[in-house]
CSV table of C-alpha atoms in Angstrom, one decimal:
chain,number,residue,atom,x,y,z
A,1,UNK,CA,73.1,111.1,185.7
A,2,UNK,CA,71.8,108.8,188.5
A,3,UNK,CA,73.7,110.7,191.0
A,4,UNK,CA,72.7,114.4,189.9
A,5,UNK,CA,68.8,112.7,189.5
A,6,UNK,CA,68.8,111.3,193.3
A,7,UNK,CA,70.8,114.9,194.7
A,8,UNK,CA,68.1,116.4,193.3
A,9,UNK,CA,65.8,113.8,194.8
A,10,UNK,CA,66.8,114.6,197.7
A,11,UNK,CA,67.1,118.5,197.7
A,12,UNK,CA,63.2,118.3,196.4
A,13,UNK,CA,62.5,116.1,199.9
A,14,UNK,CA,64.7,118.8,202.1
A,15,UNK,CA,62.7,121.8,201.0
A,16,UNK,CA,59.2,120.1,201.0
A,17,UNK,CA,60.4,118.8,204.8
A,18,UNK,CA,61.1,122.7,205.7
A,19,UNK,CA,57.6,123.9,204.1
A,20,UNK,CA,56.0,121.4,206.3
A,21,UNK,CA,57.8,121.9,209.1
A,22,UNK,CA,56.9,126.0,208.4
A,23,UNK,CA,53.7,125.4,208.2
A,24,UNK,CA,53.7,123.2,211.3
A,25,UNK,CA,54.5,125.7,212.9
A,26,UNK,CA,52.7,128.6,211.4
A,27,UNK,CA,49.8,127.0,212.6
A,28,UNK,CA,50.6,126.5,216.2
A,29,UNK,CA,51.6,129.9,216.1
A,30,UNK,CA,47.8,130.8,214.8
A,31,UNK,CA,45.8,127.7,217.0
A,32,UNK,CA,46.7,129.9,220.5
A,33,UNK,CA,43.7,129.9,223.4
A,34,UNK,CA,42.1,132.9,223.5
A,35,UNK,CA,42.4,135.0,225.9
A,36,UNK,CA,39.6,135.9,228.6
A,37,UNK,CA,39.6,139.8,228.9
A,38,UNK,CA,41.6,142.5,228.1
A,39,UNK,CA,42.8,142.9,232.0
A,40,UNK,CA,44.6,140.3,232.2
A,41,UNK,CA,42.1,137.5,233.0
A,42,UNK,CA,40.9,139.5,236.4
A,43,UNK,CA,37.9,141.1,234.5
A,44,UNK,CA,38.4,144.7,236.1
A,45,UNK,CA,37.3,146.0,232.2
A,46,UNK,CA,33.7,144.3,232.8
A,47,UNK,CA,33.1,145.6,236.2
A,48,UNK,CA,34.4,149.0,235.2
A,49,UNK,CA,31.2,148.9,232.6
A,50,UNK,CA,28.9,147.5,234.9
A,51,UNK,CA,29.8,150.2,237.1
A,52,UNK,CA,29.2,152.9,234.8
A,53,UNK,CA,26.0,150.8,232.6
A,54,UNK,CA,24.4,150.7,236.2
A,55,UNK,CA,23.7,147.0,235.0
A,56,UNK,CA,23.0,143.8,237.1
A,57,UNK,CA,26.9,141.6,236.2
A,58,UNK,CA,26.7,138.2,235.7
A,59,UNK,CA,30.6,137.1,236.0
A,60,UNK,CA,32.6,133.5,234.6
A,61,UNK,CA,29.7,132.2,233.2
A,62,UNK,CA,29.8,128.2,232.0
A,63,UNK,CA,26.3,128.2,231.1
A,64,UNK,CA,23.6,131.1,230.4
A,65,UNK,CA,20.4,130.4,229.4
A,66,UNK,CA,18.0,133.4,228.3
A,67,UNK,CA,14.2,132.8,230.0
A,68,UNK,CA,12.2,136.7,228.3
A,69,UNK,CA,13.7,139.0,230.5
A,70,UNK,CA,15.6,136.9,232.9
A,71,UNK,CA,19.2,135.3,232.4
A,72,UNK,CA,19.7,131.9,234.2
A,73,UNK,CA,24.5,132.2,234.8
A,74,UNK,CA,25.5,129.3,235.8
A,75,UNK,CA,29.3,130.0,237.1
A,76,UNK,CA,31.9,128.4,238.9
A,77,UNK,CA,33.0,129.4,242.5
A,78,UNK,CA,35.4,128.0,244.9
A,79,UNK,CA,33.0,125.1,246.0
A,80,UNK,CA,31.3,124.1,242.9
A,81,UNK,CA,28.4,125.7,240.6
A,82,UNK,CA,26.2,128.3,241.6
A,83,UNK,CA,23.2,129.1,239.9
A,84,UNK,CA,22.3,133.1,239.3
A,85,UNK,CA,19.2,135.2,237.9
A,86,UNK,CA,19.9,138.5,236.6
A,87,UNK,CA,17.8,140.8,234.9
A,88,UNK,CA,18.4,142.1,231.2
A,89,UNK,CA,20.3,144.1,230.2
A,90,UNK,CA,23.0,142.9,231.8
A,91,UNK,CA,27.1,142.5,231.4
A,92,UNK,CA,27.9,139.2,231.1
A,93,UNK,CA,31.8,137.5,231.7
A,94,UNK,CA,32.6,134.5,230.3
A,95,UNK,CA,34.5,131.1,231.5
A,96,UNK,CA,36.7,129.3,229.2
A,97,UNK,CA,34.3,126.5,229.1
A,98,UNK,CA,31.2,128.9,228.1
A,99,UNK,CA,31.9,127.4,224.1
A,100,UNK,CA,34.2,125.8,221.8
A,101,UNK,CA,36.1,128.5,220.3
A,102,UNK,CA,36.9,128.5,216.7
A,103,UNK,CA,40.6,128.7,214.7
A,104,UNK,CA,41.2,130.7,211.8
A,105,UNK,CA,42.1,128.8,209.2
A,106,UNK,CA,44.6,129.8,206.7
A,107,UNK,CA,42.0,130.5,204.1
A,108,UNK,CA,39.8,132.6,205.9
A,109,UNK,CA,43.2,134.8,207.2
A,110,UNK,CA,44.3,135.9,203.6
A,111,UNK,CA,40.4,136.5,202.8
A,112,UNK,CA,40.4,138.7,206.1
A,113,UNK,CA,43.6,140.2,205.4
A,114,UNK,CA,41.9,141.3,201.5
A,115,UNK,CA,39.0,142.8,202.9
A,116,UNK,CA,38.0,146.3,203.4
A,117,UNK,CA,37.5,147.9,206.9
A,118,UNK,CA,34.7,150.2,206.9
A,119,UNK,CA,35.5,153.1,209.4
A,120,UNK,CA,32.7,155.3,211.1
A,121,UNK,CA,32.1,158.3,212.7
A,122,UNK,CA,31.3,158.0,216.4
A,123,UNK,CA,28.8,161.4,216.4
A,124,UNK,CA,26.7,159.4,213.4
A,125,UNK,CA,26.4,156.2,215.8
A,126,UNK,CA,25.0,158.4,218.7
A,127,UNK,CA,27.6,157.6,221.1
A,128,UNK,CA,28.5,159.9,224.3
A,129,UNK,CA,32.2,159.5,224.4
A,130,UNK,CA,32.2,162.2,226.9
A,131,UNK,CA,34.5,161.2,229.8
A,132,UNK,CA,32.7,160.2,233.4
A,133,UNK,CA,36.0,160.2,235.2
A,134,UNK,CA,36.9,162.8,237.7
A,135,UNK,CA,40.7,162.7,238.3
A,136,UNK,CA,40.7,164.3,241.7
A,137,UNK,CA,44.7,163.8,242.4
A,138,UNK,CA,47.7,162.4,241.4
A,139,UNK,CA,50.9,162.6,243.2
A,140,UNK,CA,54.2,160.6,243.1
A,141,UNK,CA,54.9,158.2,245.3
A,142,UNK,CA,57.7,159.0,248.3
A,143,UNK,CA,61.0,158.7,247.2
A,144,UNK,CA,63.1,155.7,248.5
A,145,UNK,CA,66.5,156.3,250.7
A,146,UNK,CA,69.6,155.3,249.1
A,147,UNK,CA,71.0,151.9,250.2
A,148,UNK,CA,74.1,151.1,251.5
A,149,UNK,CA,76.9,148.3,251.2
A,150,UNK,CA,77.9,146.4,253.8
A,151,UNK,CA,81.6,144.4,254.0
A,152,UNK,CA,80.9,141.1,255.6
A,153,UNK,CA,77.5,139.5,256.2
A,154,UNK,CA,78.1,139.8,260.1
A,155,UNK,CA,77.7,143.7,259.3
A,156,UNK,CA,74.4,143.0,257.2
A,157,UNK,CA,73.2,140.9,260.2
A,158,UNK,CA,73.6,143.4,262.5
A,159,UNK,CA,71.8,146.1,260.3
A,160,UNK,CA,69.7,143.4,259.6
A,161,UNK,CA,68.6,142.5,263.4
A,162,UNK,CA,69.3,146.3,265.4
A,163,UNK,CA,68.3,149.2,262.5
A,164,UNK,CA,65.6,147.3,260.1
A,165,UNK,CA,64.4,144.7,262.9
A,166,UNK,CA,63.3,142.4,260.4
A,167,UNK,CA,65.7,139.5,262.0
């Protein structure tokens, strides 16, 4: 009886270790950086709306501090800080450092997972969603010659050096 109390001693110790190492896990999973933009971190998506807002752009903002109708940015640049006023309204990129960003916890994900989504129509927000793109061409790029083989590298070297001149 010893025995089949400290297998099962053990088995209870093996599962719990796998639940904690799955949640472990779970979590760095969830605790990820975000991410800066949708573009990949080059913020083309904010200048595209500056563009069309017709908006002064504040971009990688560390610090901004709202004075009425005046935005201090302070952002970094190749050779340090550099101070900016823009006026309001304005479209405003932010730098990693702007904040401490907050985890979901495990909580707060079921709870999100349970609630409703409300969903709206975009004619009863007074929205144009009218496009304000003109596509004026589009064509397909050259088509490429075929390549060939070569036998020996003394043949590539001399394609290499007389036909593409690149040697």
């Amino acid at each position: 009886s010893y025995i089949f109390l400290s297998l099962i001693f053990i088995l209870f110790f093996c599962i719990l270790r796998c639940c904690v190492c799955f949640f472990f896990f779970f979590f760095l999973m969830i605790r990820r950086p975000p991410r800066s933009t949708l573009s990949s971190s080059s913020a083309a998506s904010d200048v595209y709306k500056r563009q069309l807002l017709d908006w002064p752009q504040g971009t990688f903002a560390s610090k901004v501090e709202i004075n009425g109708d005046k935005i201090n940015v302070e952002r970094e640049v190749d050779g340090g800080l550099e101070n900016i006023e823009i006026g309001t309204p304005a479209v405003l990129t932010c730098d990693l450092r702007l904040n401490e960003p907050r985890y979901a916890t495990l909580p707060n994900i079921m709870k999100a997972k349970k609630k409703k989504i409300d969903t709206k129509d975009v004619a009863d927000m007074g929205v144009d969603v009218a496009s304000r793109i003109e596509v004026l061409e589009t064509f397909e790029p050259p088509a490429r010659k075929a390549g060939i083989k070569v036998e020996t590298v003394e043949e590539l070297l001399d394609k290499l050096k007389n036909e593409a001149k690149v040697i």
